[in-house]
Coordinates of C-alpha atoms in Angstrom, one line a residue:
X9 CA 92.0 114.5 77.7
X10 CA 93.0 118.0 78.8
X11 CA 93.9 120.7 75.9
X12 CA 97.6 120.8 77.2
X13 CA 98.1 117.3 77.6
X14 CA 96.9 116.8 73.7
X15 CA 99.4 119.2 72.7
X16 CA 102.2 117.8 74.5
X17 CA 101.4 114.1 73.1
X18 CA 101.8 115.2 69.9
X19 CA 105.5 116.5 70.5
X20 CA 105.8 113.0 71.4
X21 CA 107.8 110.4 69.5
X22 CA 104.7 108.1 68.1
X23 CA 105.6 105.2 70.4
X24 CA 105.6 106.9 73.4
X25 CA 102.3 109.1 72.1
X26 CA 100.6 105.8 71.1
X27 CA 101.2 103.4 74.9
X28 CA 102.1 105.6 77.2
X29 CA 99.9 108.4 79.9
X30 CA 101.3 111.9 80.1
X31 CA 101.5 111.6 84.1
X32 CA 102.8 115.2 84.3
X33 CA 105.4 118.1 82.7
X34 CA 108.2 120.1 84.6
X35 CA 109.4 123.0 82.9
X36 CA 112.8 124.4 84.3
X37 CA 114.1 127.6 82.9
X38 CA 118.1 128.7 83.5
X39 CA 118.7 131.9 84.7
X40 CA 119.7 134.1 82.2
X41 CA 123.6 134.3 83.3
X42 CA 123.6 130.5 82.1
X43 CA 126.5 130.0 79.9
X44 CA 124.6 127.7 77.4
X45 CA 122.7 127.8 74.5
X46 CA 119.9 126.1 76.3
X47 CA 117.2 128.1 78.0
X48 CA 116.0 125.5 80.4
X49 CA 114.8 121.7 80.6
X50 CA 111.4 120.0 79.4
X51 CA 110.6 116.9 81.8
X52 CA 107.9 115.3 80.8
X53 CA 106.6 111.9 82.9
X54 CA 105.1 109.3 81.2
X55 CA 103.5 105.8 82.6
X56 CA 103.3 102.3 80.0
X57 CA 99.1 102.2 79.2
X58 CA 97.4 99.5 81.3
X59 CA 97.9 96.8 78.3
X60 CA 99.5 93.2 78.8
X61 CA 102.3 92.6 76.4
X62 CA 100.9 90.5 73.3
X63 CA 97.2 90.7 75.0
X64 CA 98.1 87.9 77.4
X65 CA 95.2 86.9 79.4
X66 CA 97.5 85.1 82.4
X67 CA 99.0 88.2 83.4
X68 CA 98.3 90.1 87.0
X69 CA 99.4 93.8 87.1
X70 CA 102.6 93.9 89.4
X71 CA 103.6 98.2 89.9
X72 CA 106.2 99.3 87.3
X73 CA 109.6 98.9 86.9
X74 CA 112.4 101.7 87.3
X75 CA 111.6 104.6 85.1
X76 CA 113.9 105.4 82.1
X77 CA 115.1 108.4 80.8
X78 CA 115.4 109.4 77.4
X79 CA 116.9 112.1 75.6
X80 CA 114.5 113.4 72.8
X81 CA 114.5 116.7 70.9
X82 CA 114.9 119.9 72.2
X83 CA 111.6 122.1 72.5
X84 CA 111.7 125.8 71.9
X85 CA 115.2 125.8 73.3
X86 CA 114.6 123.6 76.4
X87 CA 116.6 120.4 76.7
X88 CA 113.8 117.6 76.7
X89 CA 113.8 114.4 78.9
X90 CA 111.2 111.6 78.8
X91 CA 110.4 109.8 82.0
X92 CA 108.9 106.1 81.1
X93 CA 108.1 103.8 83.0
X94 CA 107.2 100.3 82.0
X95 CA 104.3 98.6 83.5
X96 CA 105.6 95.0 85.4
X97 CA 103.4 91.9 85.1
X98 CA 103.9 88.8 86.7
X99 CA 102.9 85.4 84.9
X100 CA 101.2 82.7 87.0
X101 CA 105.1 81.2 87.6
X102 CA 105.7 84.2 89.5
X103 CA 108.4 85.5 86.6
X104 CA 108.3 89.3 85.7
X105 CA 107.0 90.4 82.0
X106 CA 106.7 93.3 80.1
X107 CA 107.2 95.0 76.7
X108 CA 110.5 95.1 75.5
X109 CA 112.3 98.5 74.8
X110 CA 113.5 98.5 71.1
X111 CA 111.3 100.7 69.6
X112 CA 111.3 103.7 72.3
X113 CA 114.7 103.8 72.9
X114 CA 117.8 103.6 70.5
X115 CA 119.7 100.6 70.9
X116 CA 122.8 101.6 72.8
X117 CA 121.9 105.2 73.9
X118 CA 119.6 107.1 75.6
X119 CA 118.0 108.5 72.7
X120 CA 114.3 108.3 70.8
X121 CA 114.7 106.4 68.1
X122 CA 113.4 109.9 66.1
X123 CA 116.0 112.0 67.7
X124 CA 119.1 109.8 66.7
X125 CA 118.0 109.3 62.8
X126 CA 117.5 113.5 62.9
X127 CA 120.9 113.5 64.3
X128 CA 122.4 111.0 62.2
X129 CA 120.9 112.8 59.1
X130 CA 122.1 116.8 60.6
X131 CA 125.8 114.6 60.8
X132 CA 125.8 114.2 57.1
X133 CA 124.5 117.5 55.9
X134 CA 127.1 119.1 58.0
X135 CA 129.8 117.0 56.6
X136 CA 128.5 117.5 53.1
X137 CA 127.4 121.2 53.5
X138 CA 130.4 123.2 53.9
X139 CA 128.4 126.3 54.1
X140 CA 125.6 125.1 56.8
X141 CA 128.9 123.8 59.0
X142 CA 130.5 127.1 59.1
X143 CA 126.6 128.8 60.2
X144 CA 126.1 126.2 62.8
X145 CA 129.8 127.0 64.3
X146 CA 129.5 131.2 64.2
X147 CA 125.9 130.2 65.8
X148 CA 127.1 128.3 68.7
X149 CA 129.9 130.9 69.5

């Protein structure tokens, strides 16, 4: 595997870095004008390994389905969004199968699993941190 795409993997949420191909990574900075605290976006493009769910041996490779997109956290300032997309298999019915989604994306939101328990736990610090609230705020202004 290239140097880069090493690195990348391991900004990776360990589900995605453990089944899934680094395909390719768009890097979009803002022009400096922007009016946000965001210097640009990270896409990075990820395809589902060539594996059939639970090792099934009846399973013929059908494309993928629709990719995804996940929110996950930012890098170096750059909004980051994961592009997955799920490999299809079709059993000898003819019925499409593939992994489920629950442990790369957050039940109910578009967000790593990771991302939402670092959020959840930066929500309770704030609340409980008086003094780390009022940073954050004067930060963002």
């Amino acid at each position: 595997m290239a140097p880069y795409k090493e690195f990348v993997k391991l900004m990776l949420p360990v589900e995605v870095r453990e089944h899934f191909e680094l395909i390719k990574v768009d890097i979009n900075t803002y022009p400096s004008d922007t009016k946000t605290d965001e210097l640009g976006e990270m896409h990075i493009y990820l395809d589902e390994d060539n594996y059939t769910p639970d090792n099934r041996t009846d399973l013929t490779p059908n494309g993928f389905f629709p990719e995804i997109k996940i929110n996950d956290y930012p890098i170096r300032g750059h909004k980051v969004t994961l592009h997955v997309r799920r490999r299809r298999w079709t059993d000898p019915e003819g019925h499409n199968v593939s992994t489920d989604w629950d442990n790369i994306v957050q039940e109910h939101s578009r967000l790593s699993p990771d991302f939402v328990t670092f959020l959840k736990e930066m929500r309770r610090e704030l609340s409980t941190d008086s003094t780390l609230l009022e940073e954050v705020l004067l930060h963002r202004r």
